[in-house]
GROMACS .gro file of C-alpha atoms in nm:
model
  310
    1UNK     CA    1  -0.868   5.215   1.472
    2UNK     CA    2  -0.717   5.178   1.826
    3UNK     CA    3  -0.530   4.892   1.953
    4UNK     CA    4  -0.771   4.684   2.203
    5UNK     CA    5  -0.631   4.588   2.528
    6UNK     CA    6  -0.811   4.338   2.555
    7UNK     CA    7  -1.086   4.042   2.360
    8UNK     CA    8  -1.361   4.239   2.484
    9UNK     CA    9  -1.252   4.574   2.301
   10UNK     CA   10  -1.154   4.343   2.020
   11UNK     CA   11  -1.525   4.258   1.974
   12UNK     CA   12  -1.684   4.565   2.079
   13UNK     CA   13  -1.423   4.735   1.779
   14UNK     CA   14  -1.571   4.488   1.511
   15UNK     CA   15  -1.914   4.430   1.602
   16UNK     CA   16  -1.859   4.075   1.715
   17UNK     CA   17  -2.021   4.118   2.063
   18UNK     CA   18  -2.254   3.818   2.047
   19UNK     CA   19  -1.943   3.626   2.000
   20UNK     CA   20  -1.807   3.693   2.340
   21UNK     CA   21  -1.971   3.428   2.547
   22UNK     CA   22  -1.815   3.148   2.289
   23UNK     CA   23  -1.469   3.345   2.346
   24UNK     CA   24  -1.515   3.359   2.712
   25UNK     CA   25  -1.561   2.950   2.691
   26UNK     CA   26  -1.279   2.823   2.489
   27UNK     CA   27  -1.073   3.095   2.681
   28UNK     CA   28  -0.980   3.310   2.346
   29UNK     CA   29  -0.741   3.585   2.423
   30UNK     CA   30  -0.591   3.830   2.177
   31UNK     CA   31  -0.278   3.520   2.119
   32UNK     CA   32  -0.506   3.234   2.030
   33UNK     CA   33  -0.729   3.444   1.810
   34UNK     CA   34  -0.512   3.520   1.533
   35UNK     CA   35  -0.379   3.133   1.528
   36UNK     CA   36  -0.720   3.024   1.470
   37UNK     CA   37  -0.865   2.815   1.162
   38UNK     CA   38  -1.165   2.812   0.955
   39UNK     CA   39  -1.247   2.475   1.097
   40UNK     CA   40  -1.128   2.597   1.451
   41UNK     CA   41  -1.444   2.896   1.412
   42UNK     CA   42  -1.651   2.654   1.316
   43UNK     CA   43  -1.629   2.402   1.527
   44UNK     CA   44  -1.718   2.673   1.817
   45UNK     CA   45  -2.045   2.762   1.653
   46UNK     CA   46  -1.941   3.071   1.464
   47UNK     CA   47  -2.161   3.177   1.199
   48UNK     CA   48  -2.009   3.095   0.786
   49UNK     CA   49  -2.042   3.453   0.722
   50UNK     CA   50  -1.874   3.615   1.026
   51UNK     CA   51  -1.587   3.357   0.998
   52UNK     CA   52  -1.391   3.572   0.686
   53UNK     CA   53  -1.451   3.888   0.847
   54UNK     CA   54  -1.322   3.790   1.198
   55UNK     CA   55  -0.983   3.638   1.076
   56UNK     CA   56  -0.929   3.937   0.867
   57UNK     CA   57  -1.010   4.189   1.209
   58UNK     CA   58  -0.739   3.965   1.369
   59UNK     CA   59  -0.469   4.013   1.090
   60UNK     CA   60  -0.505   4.388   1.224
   61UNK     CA   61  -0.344   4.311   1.559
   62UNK     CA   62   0.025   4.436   1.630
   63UNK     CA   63   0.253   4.109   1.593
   64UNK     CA   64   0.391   3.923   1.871
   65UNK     CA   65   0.205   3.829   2.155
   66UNK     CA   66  -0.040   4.035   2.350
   67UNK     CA   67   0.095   3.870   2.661
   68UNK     CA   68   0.459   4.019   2.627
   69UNK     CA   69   0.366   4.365   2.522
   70UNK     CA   70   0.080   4.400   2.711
   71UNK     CA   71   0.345   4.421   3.068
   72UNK     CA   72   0.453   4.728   2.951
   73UNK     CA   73   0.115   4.875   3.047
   74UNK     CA   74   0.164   5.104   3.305
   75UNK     CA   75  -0.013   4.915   3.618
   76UNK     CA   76  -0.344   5.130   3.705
   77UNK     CA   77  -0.388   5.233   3.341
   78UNK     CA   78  -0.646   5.090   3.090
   79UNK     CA   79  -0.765   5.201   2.752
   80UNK     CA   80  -0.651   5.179   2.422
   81UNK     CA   81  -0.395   5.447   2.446
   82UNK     CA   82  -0.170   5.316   2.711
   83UNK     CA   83  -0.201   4.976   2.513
   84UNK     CA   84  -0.121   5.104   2.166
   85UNK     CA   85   0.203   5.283   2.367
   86UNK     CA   86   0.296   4.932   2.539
   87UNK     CA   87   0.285   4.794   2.164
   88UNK     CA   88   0.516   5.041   2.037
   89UNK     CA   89   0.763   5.015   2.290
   90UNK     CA   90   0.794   4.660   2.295
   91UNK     CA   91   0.844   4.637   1.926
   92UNK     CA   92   1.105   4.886   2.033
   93UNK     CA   93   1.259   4.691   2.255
   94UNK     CA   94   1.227   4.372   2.030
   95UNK     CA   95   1.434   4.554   1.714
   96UNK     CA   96   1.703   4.657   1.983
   97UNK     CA   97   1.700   4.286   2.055
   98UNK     CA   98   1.750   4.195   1.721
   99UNK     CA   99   1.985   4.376   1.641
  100UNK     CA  100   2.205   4.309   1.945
  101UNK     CA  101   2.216   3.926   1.854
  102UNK     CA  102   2.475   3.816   1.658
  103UNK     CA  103   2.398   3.622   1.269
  104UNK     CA  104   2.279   3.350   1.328
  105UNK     CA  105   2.237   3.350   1.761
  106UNK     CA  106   1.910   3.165   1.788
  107UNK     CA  107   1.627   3.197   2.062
  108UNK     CA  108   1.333   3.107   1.788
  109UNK     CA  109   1.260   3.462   1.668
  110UNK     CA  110   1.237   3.571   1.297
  111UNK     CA  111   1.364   3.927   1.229
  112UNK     CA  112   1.037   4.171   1.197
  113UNK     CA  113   0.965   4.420   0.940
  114UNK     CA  114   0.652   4.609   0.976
  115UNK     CA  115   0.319   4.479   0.993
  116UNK     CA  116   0.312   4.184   0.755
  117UNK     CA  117   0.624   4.024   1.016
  118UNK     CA  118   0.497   3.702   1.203
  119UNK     CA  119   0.660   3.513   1.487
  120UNK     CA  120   0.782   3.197   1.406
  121UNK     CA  121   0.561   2.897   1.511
  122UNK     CA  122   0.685   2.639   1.615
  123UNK     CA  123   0.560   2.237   1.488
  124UNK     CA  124   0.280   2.245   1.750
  125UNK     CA  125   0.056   2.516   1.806
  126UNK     CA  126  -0.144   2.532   2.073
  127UNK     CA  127  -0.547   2.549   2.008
  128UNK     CA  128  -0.812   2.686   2.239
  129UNK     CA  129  -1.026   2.445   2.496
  130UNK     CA  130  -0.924   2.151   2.709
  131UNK     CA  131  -0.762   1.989   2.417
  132UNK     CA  132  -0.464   2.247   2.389
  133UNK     CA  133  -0.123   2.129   2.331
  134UNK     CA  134   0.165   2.286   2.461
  135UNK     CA  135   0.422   2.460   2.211
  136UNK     CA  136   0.789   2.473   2.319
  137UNK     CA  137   0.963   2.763   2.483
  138UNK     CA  138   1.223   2.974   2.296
  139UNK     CA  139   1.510   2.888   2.469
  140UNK     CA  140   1.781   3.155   2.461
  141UNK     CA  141   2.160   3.128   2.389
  142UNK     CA  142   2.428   3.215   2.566
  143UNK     CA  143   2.490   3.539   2.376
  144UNK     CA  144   2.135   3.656   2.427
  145UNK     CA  145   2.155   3.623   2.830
  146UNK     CA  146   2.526   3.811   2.837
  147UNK     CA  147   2.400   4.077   2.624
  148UNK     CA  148   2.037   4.088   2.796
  149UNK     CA  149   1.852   4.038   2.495
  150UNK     CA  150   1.636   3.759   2.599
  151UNK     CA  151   1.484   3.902   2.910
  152UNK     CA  152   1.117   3.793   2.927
  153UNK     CA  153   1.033   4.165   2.959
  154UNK     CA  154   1.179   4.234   2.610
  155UNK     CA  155   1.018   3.943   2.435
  156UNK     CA  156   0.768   4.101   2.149
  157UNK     CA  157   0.751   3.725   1.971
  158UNK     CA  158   0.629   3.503   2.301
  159UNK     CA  159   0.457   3.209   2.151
  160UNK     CA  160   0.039   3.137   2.323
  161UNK     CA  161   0.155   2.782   2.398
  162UNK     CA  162   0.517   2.876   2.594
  163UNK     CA  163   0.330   2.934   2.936
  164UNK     CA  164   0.351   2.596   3.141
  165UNK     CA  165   0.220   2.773   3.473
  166UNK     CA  166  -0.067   2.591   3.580
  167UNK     CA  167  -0.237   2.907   3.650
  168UNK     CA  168  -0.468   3.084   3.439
  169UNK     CA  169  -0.370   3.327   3.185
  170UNK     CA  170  -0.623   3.471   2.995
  171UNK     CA  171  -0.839   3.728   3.169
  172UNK     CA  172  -1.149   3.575   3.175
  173UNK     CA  173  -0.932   3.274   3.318
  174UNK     CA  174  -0.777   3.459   3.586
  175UNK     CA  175  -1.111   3.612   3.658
  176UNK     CA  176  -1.306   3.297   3.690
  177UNK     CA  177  -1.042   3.133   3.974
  178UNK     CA  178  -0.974   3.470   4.137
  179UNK     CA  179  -1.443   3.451   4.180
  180UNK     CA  180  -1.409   3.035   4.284
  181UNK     CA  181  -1.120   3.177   4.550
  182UNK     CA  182  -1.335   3.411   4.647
  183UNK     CA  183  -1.629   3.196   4.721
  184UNK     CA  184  -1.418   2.946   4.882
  185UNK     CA  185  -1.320   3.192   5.117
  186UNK     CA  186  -1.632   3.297   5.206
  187UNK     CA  187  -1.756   2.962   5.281
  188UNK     CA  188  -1.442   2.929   5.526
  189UNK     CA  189  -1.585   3.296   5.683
  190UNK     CA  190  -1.914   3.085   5.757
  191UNK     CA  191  -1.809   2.772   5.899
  192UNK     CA  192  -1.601   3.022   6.193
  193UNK     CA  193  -1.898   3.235   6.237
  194UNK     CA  194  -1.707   3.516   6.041
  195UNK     CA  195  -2.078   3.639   5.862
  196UNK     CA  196  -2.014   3.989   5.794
  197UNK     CA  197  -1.688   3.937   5.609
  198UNK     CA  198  -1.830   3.585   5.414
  199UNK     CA  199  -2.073   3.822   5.303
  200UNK     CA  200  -1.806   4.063   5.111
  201UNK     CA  201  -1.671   3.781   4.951
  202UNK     CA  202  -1.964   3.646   4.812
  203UNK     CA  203  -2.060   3.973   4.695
  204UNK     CA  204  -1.737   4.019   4.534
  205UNK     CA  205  -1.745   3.684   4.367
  206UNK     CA  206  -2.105   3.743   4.253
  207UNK     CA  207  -1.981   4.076   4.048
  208UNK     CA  208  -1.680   3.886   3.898
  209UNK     CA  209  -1.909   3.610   3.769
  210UNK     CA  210  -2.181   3.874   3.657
  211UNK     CA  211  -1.888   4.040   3.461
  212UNK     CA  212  -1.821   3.715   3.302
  213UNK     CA  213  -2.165   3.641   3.207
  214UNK     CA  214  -2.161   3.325   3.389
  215UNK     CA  215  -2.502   3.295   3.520
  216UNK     CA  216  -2.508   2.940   3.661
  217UNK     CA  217  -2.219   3.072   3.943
  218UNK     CA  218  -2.385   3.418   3.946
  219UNK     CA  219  -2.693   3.190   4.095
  220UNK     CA  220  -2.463   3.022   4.318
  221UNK     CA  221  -2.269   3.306   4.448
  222UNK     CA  222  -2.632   3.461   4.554
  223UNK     CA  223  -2.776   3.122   4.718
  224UNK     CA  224  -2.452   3.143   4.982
  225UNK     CA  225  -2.463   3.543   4.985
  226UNK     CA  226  -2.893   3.468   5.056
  227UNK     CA  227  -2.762   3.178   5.361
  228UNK     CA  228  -2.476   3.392   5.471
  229UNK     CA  229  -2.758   3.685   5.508
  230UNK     CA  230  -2.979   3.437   5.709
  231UNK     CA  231  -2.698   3.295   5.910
  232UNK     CA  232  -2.618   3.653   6.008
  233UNK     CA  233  -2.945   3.729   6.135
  234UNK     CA  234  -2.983   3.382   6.327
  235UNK     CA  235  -2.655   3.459   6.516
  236UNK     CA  236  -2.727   3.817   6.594
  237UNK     CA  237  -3.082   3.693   6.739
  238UNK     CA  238  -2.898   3.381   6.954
  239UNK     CA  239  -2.621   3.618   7.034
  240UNK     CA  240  -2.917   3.892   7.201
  241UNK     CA  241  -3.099   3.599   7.347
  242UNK     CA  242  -2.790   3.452   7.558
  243UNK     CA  243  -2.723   3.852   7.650
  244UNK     CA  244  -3.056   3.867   7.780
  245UNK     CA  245  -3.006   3.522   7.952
  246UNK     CA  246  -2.643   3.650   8.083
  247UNK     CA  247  -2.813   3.965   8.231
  248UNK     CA  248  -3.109   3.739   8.387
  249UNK     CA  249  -2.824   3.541   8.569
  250UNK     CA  250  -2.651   3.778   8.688
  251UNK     CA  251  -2.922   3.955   8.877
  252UNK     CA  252  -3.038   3.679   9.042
  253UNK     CA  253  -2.675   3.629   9.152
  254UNK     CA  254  -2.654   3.963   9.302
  255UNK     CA  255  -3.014   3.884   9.481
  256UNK     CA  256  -2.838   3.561   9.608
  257UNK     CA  257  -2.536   3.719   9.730
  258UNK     CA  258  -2.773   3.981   9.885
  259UNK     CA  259  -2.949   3.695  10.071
  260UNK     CA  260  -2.616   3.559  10.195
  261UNK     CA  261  -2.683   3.261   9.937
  262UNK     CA  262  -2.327   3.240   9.844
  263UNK     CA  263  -2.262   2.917   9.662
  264UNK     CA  264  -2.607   2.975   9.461
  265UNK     CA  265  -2.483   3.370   9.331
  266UNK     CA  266  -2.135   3.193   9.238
  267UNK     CA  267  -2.320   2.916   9.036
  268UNK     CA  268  -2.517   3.205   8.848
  269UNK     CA  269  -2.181   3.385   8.834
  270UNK     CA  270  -1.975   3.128   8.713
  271UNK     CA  271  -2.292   3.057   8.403
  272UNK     CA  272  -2.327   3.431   8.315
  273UNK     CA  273  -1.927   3.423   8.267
  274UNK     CA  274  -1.927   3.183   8.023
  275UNK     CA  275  -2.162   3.331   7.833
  276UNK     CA  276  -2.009   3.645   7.807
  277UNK     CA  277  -1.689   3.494   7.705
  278UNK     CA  278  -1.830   3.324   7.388
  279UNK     CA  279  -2.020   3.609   7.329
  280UNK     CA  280  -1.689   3.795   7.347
  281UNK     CA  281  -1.809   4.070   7.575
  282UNK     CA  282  -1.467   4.097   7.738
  283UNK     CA  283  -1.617   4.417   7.968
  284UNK     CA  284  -1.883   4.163   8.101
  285UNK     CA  285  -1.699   3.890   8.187
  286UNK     CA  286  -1.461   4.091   8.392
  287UNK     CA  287  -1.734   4.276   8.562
  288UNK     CA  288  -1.885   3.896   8.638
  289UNK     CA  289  -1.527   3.759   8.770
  290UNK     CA  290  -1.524   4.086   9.046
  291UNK     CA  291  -1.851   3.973   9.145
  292UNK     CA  292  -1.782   3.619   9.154
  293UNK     CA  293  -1.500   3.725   9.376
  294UNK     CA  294  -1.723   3.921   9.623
  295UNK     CA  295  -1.933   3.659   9.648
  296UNK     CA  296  -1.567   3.384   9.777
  297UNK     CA  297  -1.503   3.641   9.953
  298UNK     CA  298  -1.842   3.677  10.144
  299UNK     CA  299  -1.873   3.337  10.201
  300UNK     CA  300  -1.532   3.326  10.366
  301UNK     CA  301  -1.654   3.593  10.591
  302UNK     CA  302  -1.971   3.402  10.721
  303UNK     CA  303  -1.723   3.093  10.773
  304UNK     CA  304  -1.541   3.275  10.988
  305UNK     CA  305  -1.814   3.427  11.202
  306UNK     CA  306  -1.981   3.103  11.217
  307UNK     CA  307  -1.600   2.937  11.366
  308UNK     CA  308  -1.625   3.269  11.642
  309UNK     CA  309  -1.985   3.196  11.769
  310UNK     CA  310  -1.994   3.087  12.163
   0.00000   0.00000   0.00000
C-alpha cells in the first residue's frame, strides 16, 4: 500500500471515510493520529470495533513526523508517489544526521532502525482539540548547528506538539482560515462598492468550505455571495439611472447655452459633472468641463457687448 499524503488518503486507503468529518473537527493530521489512545477514539465518537483496526492502519505510517518529511514534496506535486519519495529521502537525510552527531550530542532524537523505530516523546504529548498541550522543542547542540545536522529541513523525528506558531497547521486548519480570510475580504470588496471582485471571494470561500464539509459556512458563504449578487445588480441599475439623469442634464444645458441662458447651462453643467465623476466616466466629465467652459466663456462675451451698447 502507498504512503498517503495526506488524512484524507489515509481514510480513503482503510475504509474509514465516515470518520473524516470527526478528523476534520478535532483537527487530526497524519502526527496526532498515531499518538492517539483507546480512550482518545472514544471519546470522539469512534465506533468499539473500528477503534483496533484504526490504530493498527496508523502503526503503518513511515516514522517521524508527516510535517518534516512531507517539505520535501516537490511544490506542485501531489499523490502518493511524490510522498512515499519525500519519506525516503528524509529518512535519508535523518540517518546522515545521525550519524554526523557525535555519542552522546543530544537534540532529543533516538537513533532509527527500520520500521519498528519511534521518535522519542517527550513527558507531554500533545492531544487533539482545544485542550492540546504543547510538547517542548528539540533544542539542538552546538555540534549539531556547526555540522548542520539540526536544520529544520533535515528533521525526520519533529514532535506534533513543537509548533508554537499561532497559525494553523493541519490542512483542514489552514484551509478553514485561508476560507474565513477569504470571506472577510469579500465583505471589505462590498462595503467599497468593489461587487464583482467580493463576488470571487465568496465563491472561492464557498468551495473551500464545501471541500471541508462544513455546511453551516458553506450556507454563509452563499447568503453574502446571494447579497453581493443583489448589490451588484442594484448598483448597475443606480449607476444607468444617474447616466440617464447625466445625459438629461446635459442637453438641457446645451439648449440653455443655445438660448444665451448662461448661468442656467453652467448649473446643469456643473450637476452632470459630478455625476460623471462618481460614476467614473472620466471621458464624460471632460467632455462636460469643455462645455462648461463654452458656456464662461459665452457669458463673458454678452458682458462685453452689453458694456459696448450706445
Amino acid at each position: 500500500m502507498s504512503v498517503p499524503g495526506s488524512i484524507e488518503e489515509f481514510c480513503q486507503q482503510h475504509g474509514f471515510e465516515q470518520y473524516l468529518p470527526i478528523m476534520h473537527e478535532n483537527e487530526i493530521d497524519l502526527d496526532v493520529l498515531r499518538d492517539l489512545s483507546k480512550d482518545d477514539w472514544k471519546e470522539m465518537g469512534i465506533a468499539a470495533n473500528h477503534i483496533q483496526p484504526l490504530m493498527s492502519a496508523a502503526k503503518t505510517l513511515p516514522p517521524g513526523s508527516y510535517r518534516t518529511w512531507g517539505k520535501n514534496v516537490p511544490a506542485g506535486t501531489t499523490g502518493a508517489n511524490a510522498v512515499a519519495s519525500a519519506v525516503k529521502q528524509a529518512m535519508h537525510q535523518q540517518t546522515h544526521s545521525q550519524q554526523a552527531s557525535p555519542p552522546g550530542g543530544g537534540g532529543g532524537f533516538v537513533r532509527m532502525s527500520g520500521q519498528d523505530a519511534k521518535p522519542a516523546k517527550p513527558e507531554t504529548m500533545a492531544r487533539f482539540g482545544s485542550n492540546a498541550q504543547k510538547a517542548a522543542k528539540p533544542t539542538p547542540t552546538p555540534n549539531d548547528v556547526q555540522k548542520g545536522s539540526s536544520k529544520l529541513s533535515g528533521v525526520l523525528l519533529e514532535d506534533i506538539g513543537a509548533s508554537k506558531v499561532s497559525r494553523p497547521t493541519t490542512e483542514f486548519g489552514v484551509k478553514q482560515e485561508l476560507a474565513k480570510e477569504l470571506m472577510v475580504k469579500g465583505q471589505e470588496c462590498v462595503s467599497k462598492k468593489r461587487f464583482q471582485e467580493a463576488l470571487k471571494k465568496f465563491e472561492e470561500a464557498e468551495a473551500l468550505f464545501q471541500g471541508l464539509n462544513d455546511t453551516k459556512m458553506v450556507m454563509e458563504a452563499n447568503t453574502k455571495k446571494s447579497q453581493a449578487q443583489l448589490q451588484l445588480k442594484m448598483y448597475a441599475q443606480e449607476q444607468e439611472a444617474n447616466e440617464n439623469r447625466a445625459k438629461t442634464l446635459v442637453m438641457n444645458g446645451l439648449k440653455a447655452l443655445k438660448n444665451d441662458q448662461c448661468d442656467e447651462a453652467t448649473d446643469c453643467f456643473i450637476s452632470a459633472e459630478k455625476m460623471y465623476t462618481e460614476s467614473g466616466n472620466h471621458a464624460a466629465k471632460q467632455e462636460i468641463v469643455r462645455m462648461k467652459q463654452q458656456a464662461e466663456a459665452r457669458k463673458e462675451e454678452l458682458a462685453r457687448a452689453k458694456n459696448t451698447m450706445p
